[in-house]
Amino acid sequence: MAVHTLESLAQKYNSEVVVPPIWQPPRFERADWMWIKSIAQSGPDQDDRIQNVKVGSGEAARRLTCMHRTQPRRNFAVFYRRLAFDMVLVIGIGSHNASNKQYTVQWADGCKNRISLAAKKETGPFYLVNPIGGLFAFETLDALLNQECLSLPMRIQ
């Protein structure tokens, strides 16, 4: 099983934006790529956390908790988890529909669906906790990643 450190992520992916295999090599337009990098560089103070967003329907519905931002004037949205002060892990990209609460998103596992930020699902498993697999040998800035993917014996104090 892979154990990620800040150094291994920077070497294998990028020092600011970790892009899961589905988008490798990164195929974003330059303006979108630079904007995602600026999100990472700006640190967590401007992160917009969304919690328990309902993904799917019926008994198979799951919840999503992550950070989300929409690029002004381009309608390009990114859903991410913050790994470090200046590093993010992209888990979804998309655009909003009729309102800025309704999004069509392509997720890092390859599926594409519509979500409403207003629709919540308090129970059910989390969706896309860590789309690059493995564990982290450091405490990230995302509580869910720490809970699910932290390698405690290798934890850096």
mmCIF file of C-alpha atoms in Angstrom:
data_model
loop_
_atom_site.group_PDB
_atom_site.id
_atom_site.type_symbol
_atom_site.label_atom_id
_atom_site.label_comp_id
_atom_site.label_asym_id
_atom_site.label_seq_id
_atom_site.Cartn_x
_atom_site.Cartn_y
_atom_site.Cartn_z
ATOM 1 C CA MET A 1 0.000 0.000 0.000
ATOM 2 C CA ALA A 2 1.279 3.455 -0.899
ATOM 3 C CA VAL A 3 2.192 5.778 1.938
ATOM 4 C CA HIS A 4 2.311 9.387 0.817
ATOM 5 C CA THR A 5 4.552 12.058 2.274
ATOM 6 C CA LEU A 6 4.593 15.707 1.247
ATOM 7 C CA GLU A 7 7.819 15.007 -0.602
ATOM 8 C CA SER A 8 6.519 11.949 -2.482
ATOM 9 C CA LEU A 9 3.352 13.788 -3.515
ATOM 10 C CA ALA A 10 5.383 16.724 -4.808
ATOM 11 C CA GLN A 11 7.658 14.347 -6.720
ATOM 12 C CA LYS A 12 4.941 12.123 -8.222
ATOM 13 C CA TYR A 13 2.208 14.707 -8.737
ATOM 14 C CA ASN A 14 2.789 18.393 -8.138
ATOM 15 C CA SER A 15 4.014 20.464 -5.231
ATOM 16 C CA GLU A 16 0.721 22.397 -5.063
ATOM 17 C CA VAL A 17 -2.039 20.455 -6.834
ATOM 18 C CA VAL A 18 -2.385 16.673 -6.599
ATOM 19 C CA VAL A 19 -4.370 15.535 -9.628
ATOM 20 C CA PRO A 20 -5.729 11.942 -9.508
ATOM 21 C CA PRO A 21 -4.865 9.567 -12.372
ATOM 22 C CA ILE A 22 -8.121 10.196 -14.271
ATOM 23 C CA TRP A 23 -6.897 13.698 -15.177
ATOM 24 C CA GLN A 24 -3.239 12.776 -15.762
ATOM 25 C CA PRO A 25 -1.546 14.431 -17.426
ATOM 26 C CA PRO A 26 -3.535 17.506 -16.343
ATOM 27 C CA ARG A 27 -5.729 18.496 -19.280
ATOM 28 C CA PHE A 28 -7.243 21.637 -17.835
ATOM 29 C CA GLU A 29 -7.218 24.862 -19.793
ATOM 30 C CA ARG A 30 -4.306 27.041 -18.698
ATOM 31 C CA ALA A 31 -6.567 29.611 -17.007
ATOM 32 C CA ASP A 32 -8.294 26.860 -15.012
ATOM 33 C CA TRP A 33 -4.976 25.204 -14.082
ATOM 34 C CA MET A 34 -3.486 28.492 -12.882
ATOM 35 C CA TRP A 35 -6.648 29.191 -10.886
ATOM 36 C CA ILE A 36 -6.484 25.782 -9.161
ATOM 37 C CA LYS A 37 -2.828 26.457 -8.322
ATOM 38 C CA SER A 38 -3.818 29.850 -6.878
ATOM 39 C CA ILE A 39 -6.339 28.080 -4.612
ATOM 40 C CA ALA A 40 -3.545 25.909 -3.256
ATOM 41 C CA GLN A 41 -1.208 28.866 -2.825
ATOM 42 C CA SER A 42 -3.793 31.018 -1.035
ATOM 43 C CA GLY A 43 -3.953 28.660 1.922
ATOM 44 C CA PRO A 44 -6.960 27.451 3.889
ATOM 45 C CA ASP A 45 -8.327 30.835 4.951
ATOM 46 C CA GLN A 46 -10.468 31.171 1.832
ATOM 47 C CA ASP A 47 -11.581 27.537 1.549
ATOM 48 C CA ASP A 48 -15.352 27.117 1.230
ATOM 49 C CA ARG A 49 -16.282 23.926 3.047
ATOM 50 C CA ILE A 50 -19.365 21.989 2.008
ATOM 51 C CA GLN A 51 -20.652 19.233 4.290
ATOM 52 C CA ASN A 52 -22.857 16.203 3.787
ATOM 53 C CA VAL A 53 -23.771 17.030 0.203
ATOM 54 C CA LYS A 54 -26.044 14.302 -1.147
ATOM 55 C CA VAL A 55 -24.501 12.369 -4.037
ATOM 56 C CA GLY A 56 -26.787 9.894 -5.807
ATOM 57 C CA SER A 57 -30.295 8.854 -4.892
ATOM 58 C CA GLY A 58 -32.180 6.212 -2.969
ATOM 59 C CA GLU A 59 -30.390 3.700 -0.778
ATOM 60 C CA ALA A 60 -27.181 4.148 -2.788
ATOM 61 C CA ALA A 61 -26.934 7.870 -1.969
ATOM 62 C CA ARG A 62 -23.717 8.917 -0.277
ATOM 63 C CA ARG A 63 -22.487 12.132 1.272
ATOM 64 C CA LEU A 64 -19.629 14.352 0.255
ATOM 65 C CA THR A 65 -17.666 16.658 2.500
ATOM 66 C CA CYS A 66 -14.901 18.704 0.914
ATOM 67 C CA MET A 67 -13.881 22.193 -0.133
ATOM 68 C CA HIS A 68 -15.414 23.862 -3.151
ATOM 69 C CA ARG A 69 -14.761 26.979 -5.219
ATOM 70 C CA THR A 70 -16.155 28.293 -8.496
ATOM 71 C CA GLN A 71 -13.927 30.391 -10.697
ATOM 72 C CA PRO A 72 -15.477 33.835 -11.259
ATOM 73 C CA ARG A 73 -16.664 34.564 -14.810
ATOM 74 C CA ARG A 74 -15.590 31.143 -16.144
ATOM 75 C CA ASN A 75 -18.076 28.813 -14.428
ATOM 76 C CA PHE A 76 -15.358 26.297 -13.659
ATOM 77 C CA ALA A 77 -15.756 24.644 -10.264
ATOM 78 C CA VAL A 78 -13.279 22.538 -8.347
ATOM 79 C CA PHE A 79 -13.998 20.225 -5.426
ATOM 80 C CA TYR A 80 -10.946 19.406 -3.334
ATOM 81 C CA ARG A 81 -9.426 18.420 -0.037
ATOM 82 C CA ARG A 82 -6.582 20.417 1.478
ATOM 83 C CA LEU A 83 -3.531 18.308 2.206
ATOM 84 C CA ALA A 84 -1.224 21.047 3.454
ATOM 85 C CA PHE A 85 -1.206 24.827 3.752
ATOM 86 C CA ASP A 86 -0.241 25.143 0.079
ATOM 87 C CA MET A 87 -1.311 21.759 -1.397
ATOM 88 C CA VAL A 88 -4.742 20.502 -2.490
ATOM 89 C CA LEU A 89 -6.033 17.156 -3.781
ATOM 90 C CA VAL A 90 -8.578 17.574 -6.601
ATOM 91 C CA ILE A 91 -11.563 15.225 -6.294
ATOM 92 C CA GLY A 92 -14.005 16.783 -8.772
ATOM 93 C CA ILE A 93 -14.333 19.371 -11.509
ATOM 94 C CA GLY A 94 -17.433 20.796 -13.092
ATOM 95 C CA SER A 95 -19.675 23.786 -13.562
ATOM 96 C CA HIS A 96 -22.846 25.149 -12.035
ATOM 97 C CA ASN A 97 -26.139 24.932 -13.848
ATOM 98 C CA ALA A 98 -29.070 27.326 -13.448
ATOM 99 C CA SER A 99 -27.922 28.420 -9.981
ATOM 100 C CA ASN A 100 -24.673 28.408 -8.060
ATOM 101 C CA LYS A 101 -26.057 25.640 -5.824
ATOM 102 C CA GLN A 102 -26.607 23.088 -8.642
ATOM 103 C CA TYR A 103 -23.516 21.527 -10.210
ATOM 104 C CA THR A 104 -22.644 18.955 -12.828
ATOM 105 C CA VAL A 105 -19.421 17.338 -11.653
ATOM 106 C CA GLN A 106 -16.974 14.815 -13.037
ATOM 107 C CA TRP A 107 -15.471 12.965 -10.091
ATOM 108 C CA ALA A 108 -12.011 11.459 -9.750
ATOM 109 C CA ASP A 109 -13.464 7.934 -9.872
ATOM 110 C CA GLY A 110 -14.725 8.575 -13.420
ATOM 111 C CA CYS A 111 -18.424 9.064 -12.749
ATOM 112 C CA LYS A 112 -20.305 12.236 -13.605
ATOM 113 C CA ASN A 113 -23.475 13.446 -11.939
ATOM 114 C CA ARG A 114 -25.431 16.437 -10.757
ATOM 115 C CA ILE A 115 -25.389 17.561 -7.164
ATOM 116 C CA SER A 116 -27.148 20.241 -5.196
ATOM 117 C CA LEU A 117 -25.123 21.918 -2.478
ATOM 118 C CA ALA A 118 -28.405 22.518 -0.666
ATOM 119 C CA ALA A 119 -29.286 18.794 -0.554
ATOM 120 C CA LYS A 120 -27.766 17.130 2.501
ATOM 121 C CA LYS A 121 -27.352 13.486 3.501
ATOM 122 C CA GLU A 122 -26.401 13.157 7.138
ATOM 123 C CA THR A 123 -25.951 9.374 7.070
ATOM 124 C CA GLY A 124 -24.262 7.056 4.653
ATOM 125 C CA PRO A 125 -20.633 6.512 3.649
ATOM 126 C CA PHE A 126 -18.442 9.362 2.517
ATOM 127 C CA TYR A 127 -17.743 9.707 -1.174
ATOM 128 C CA LEU A 128 -14.219 9.959 -2.635
ATOM 129 C CA VAL A 129 -12.228 10.197 0.550
ATOM 130 C CA ASN A 130 -8.872 9.601 -1.161
ATOM 131 C CA PRO A 131 -8.964 9.057 -4.933
ATOM 132 C CA ILE A 132 -5.199 8.451 -5.199
ATOM 133 C CA GLY A 133 -5.319 5.544 -2.753
ATOM 134 C CA GLY A 134 -2.936 4.711 0.023
ATOM 135 C CA LEU A 135 -2.305 6.359 3.361
ATOM 136 C CA PHE A 136 -0.722 9.620 4.442
ATOM 137 C CA ALA A 137 2.369 9.726 6.642
ATOM 138 C CA PHE A 138 1.479 13.246 7.744
ATOM 139 C CA GLU A 139 -1.570 14.944 9.206
ATOM 140 C CA THR A 140 -3.383 16.720 6.394
ATOM 141 C CA LEU A 141 -5.564 19.806 6.811
ATOM 142 C CA ASP A 142 -8.634 17.691 5.980
ATOM 143 C CA ALA A 143 -10.205 15.963 8.977
ATOM 144 C CA LEU A 144 -11.823 13.259 6.849
ATOM 145 C CA LEU A 145 -8.535 12.307 5.207
ATOM 146 C CA ASN A 146 -6.884 12.186 8.618
ATOM 147 C CA GLN A 147 -9.642 9.944 9.952
ATOM 148 C CA GLU A 148 -9.655 7.529 7.015
ATOM 149 C CA CYS A 149 -6.162 7.683 5.521
ATOM 150 C CA LEU A 150 -3.598 8.530 8.204
ATOM 151 C CA SER A 151 -0.906 5.931 8.761
ATOM 152 C CA LEU A 152 -0.610 6.218 12.537
ATOM 153 C CA PRO A 153 2.649 4.272 12.986
ATOM 154 C CA MET A 154 4.339 6.603 10.512
ATOM 155 C CA ARG A 155 2.709 9.748 11.844
ATOM 156 C CA ILE A 156 5.117 12.661 11.987
ATOM 157 C CA GLN A 157 4.951 14.470 15.312
#
